[in-house]
Amino acid sequence: MAEKKQVVTYTGLKKIEEELQDLKVNKRREIAAKIKEAREQGDLSENAEYDAAKDEQRDIEARIEQLEAILKNVEVVDEDEVDTEVVGIGRTVTVYDYEFDEKVVFHIVGSTEADIMKNKISDESPVGMALKGARVGEEVTVEAPDGEFKYRILDIKRAI
């Protein structure tokens, strides 16, 4: 079975590549130094610093493997060519939230870039799926685990 494509914006791709480079070059070197230092302290069977360093090394290698898998199956959305007539990946969408009587700005991104604290929502999330394909002036209803939400699309533009 073919792996699912990881859809990202060009900005998201750069961040993934930068994180991977940092992990491979800097973090690997740092952890190797920590392990060497812990080994020099003697008995490894009761050396908590050595165990912690090895755990950190395992986490770093797992993250490197995860990022490499993403890059093998990446599909980059060219933000300069996105259609600003409809909501989709690579767009910034301003909506009116009926429940809270306020405007909310969402940045629609692929699942690997999602960060709710920065209003970057995945196109696969309940909100992202409901908004995808909508046009300015349309109303959408989002069915989420904690209830229904209603938005009106006010503006669609390329992601900043």
C-alpha positions as CSV (number, residue, x, y, z in Angstrom):
1,M,0.0,0.0,0.0
2,A,1.4,3.4,-1.0
3,E,2.2,5.9,1.8
4,K,-0.2,8.8,2.2
5,K,1.2,12.1,0.7
6,Q,2.1,14.7,3.3
7,V,0.8,18.0,2.0
8,V,2.8,21.0,3.2
9,T,3.3,24.6,2.2
10,Y,6.8,25.7,1.0
11,T,7.3,27.4,4.4
12,G,6.4,24.2,6.1
13,L,8.8,22.2,3.9
14,K,11.7,24.6,4.8
15,K,10.9,24.2,8.6
16,I,11.0,20.4,8.3
17,E,14.3,20.5,6.4
18,E,15.8,22.9,8.9
19,E,14.7,20.8,11.9
20,L,16.1,17.7,10.2
21,Q,19.4,19.4,9.5
22,D,19.7,20.7,13.1
23,L,18.9,17.2,14.5
24,K,21.5,15.5,12.2
25,V,24.3,18.0,12.6
26,N,23.9,19.7,16.0
27,K,21.8,17.5,18.2
28,R,23.6,14.3,17.3
29,R,26.9,16.0,18.1
30,E,25.5,17.3,21.4
31,I,24.2,13.9,22.5
32,A,27.4,12.1,21.5
33,A,29.3,14.5,23.8
34,K,26.8,13.8,26.6
35,I,27.2,10.0,26.2
36,K,31.0,10.3,26.1
37,E,30.9,12.4,29.3
38,A,28.6,10.0,31.1
39,R,30.8,7.0,30.0
40,E,33.8,8.7,31.5
41,Q,32.1,8.7,34.9
42,G,32.5,4.9,35.2
43,D,30.0,2.2,36.0
44,L,27.2,2.5,33.3
45,S,24.8,0.1,35.1
46,E,24.0,2.8,37.7
47,N,24.7,5.9,35.7
48,A,21.4,7.9,35.4
49,E,23.1,10.5,33.1
50,Y,24.1,7.8,30.7
51,D,20.6,6.4,30.6
52,A,19.1,9.8,30.1
53,A,21.5,10.6,27.3
54,K,20.7,7.3,25.6
55,D,17.0,8.0,25.9
56,E,17.5,11.4,24.4
57,Q,19.5,9.8,21.6
58,R,16.7,7.4,20.9
59,D,14.2,10.2,20.7
60,I,16.4,12.2,18.4
61,E,16.8,9.3,16.0
62,A,13.1,8.6,16.1
63,R,12.4,12.2,15.1
64,I,14.9,12.1,12.3
65,E,13.3,8.9,11.0
66,Q,9.9,10.6,11.2
67,L,11.0,13.7,9.3
68,E,12.7,11.6,6.7
69,A,9.5,9.6,6.1
70,I,7.6,12.9,5.8
71,L,10.1,14.2,3.2
72,K,9.9,11.0,1.2
73,N,6.1,11.5,0.7
74,V,5.8,15.2,0.6
75,E,3.7,17.2,-1.8
76,V,4.4,20.9,-1.7
77,V,1.6,23.4,-2.3
78,D,2.8,26.3,-4.3
79,E,1.4,29.2,-2.3
80,D,1.8,31.6,-5.3
81,E,-0.5,29.5,-7.4
82,V,-3.3,28.8,-5.0
83,D,-6.8,29.8,-5.9
84,T,-8.0,32.4,-3.5
85,E,-11.6,31.9,-4.6
86,V,-12.0,28.8,-2.4
87,V,-10.6,27.6,0.9
88,G,-7.8,25.1,0.8
89,I,-4.2,24.4,1.8
90,G,-2.0,27.5,1.6
91,R,-4.8,30.0,2.3
92,T,-5.5,32.3,5.2
93,V,-9.2,32.4,5.9
94,T,-11.1,35.0,7.9
95,V,-14.4,33.7,9.3
96,Y,-17.1,35.1,11.5
97,D,-17.7,32.8,14.4
98,Y,-21.4,32.9,15.3
99,E,-21.0,31.3,18.7
100,F,-18.4,33.9,20.0
101,D,-19.6,36.8,17.8
102,E,-16.1,37.5,16.6
103,K,-13.8,37.3,13.6
104,V,-11.3,34.4,13.6
105,V,-8.3,33.9,11.2
106,F,-7.3,30.4,10.3
107,H,-4.3,29.4,8.2
108,I,-5.1,26.1,6.4
109,V,-2.1,23.8,6.3
110,G,-1.2,20.2,5.9
111,S,-1.4,17.9,9.0
112,T,2.4,18.0,9.6
113,E,2.3,21.8,9.9
114,A,-0.8,22.2,12.1
115,D,-0.3,24.3,15.3
116,I,-3.6,25.4,16.9
117,M,-1.7,27.9,19.1
118,K,-0.8,29.8,15.9
119,N,-4.3,29.2,14.3
120,K,-2.6,26.9,11.8
121,I,-5.3,24.2,11.2
122,S,-5.0,21.0,9.3
123,D,-7.1,20.5,6.2
124,E,-7.9,17.1,7.8
125,S,-9.2,18.6,11.0
126,P,-13.0,19.0,11.5
127,V,-12.7,22.8,10.9
128,G,-10.4,22.4,8.0
129,M,-12.6,19.8,6.3
130,A,-15.7,21.9,6.8
131,L,-14.0,25.0,5.4
132,K,-12.3,23.3,2.5
133,G,-13.9,24.3,-0.8
134,A,-16.0,27.1,0.7
135,R,-16.2,30.5,-0.9
136,V,-16.5,34.0,0.5
137,G,-20.0,34.6,1.9
138,E,-20.8,31.0,2.4
139,E,-21.7,29.5,5.8
140,V,-20.2,26.3,7.0
141,T,-21.2,24.1,9.9
142,V,-18.3,22.2,11.7
143,E,-19.2,19.0,13.4
144,A,-16.6,18.6,16.1
145,P,-16.4,16.2,19.1
146,D,-17.5,19.0,21.4
147,G,-20.5,20.1,19.3
148,E,-21.4,22.1,16.2
149,F,-19.9,25.4,15.2
150,K,-21.1,27.8,12.5
151,Y,-18.8,30.1,10.5
152,R,-19.4,32.5,7.7
153,I,-16.4,33.0,5.3
154,L,-15.4,36.7,5.2
155,D,-12.1,36.6,3.3
156,I,-9.7,34.1,1.6
157,K,-6.2,35.0,0.7
158,R,-2.8,33.4,0.2
159,A,-1.0,32.3,3.4
160,I,1.3,34.9,4.7
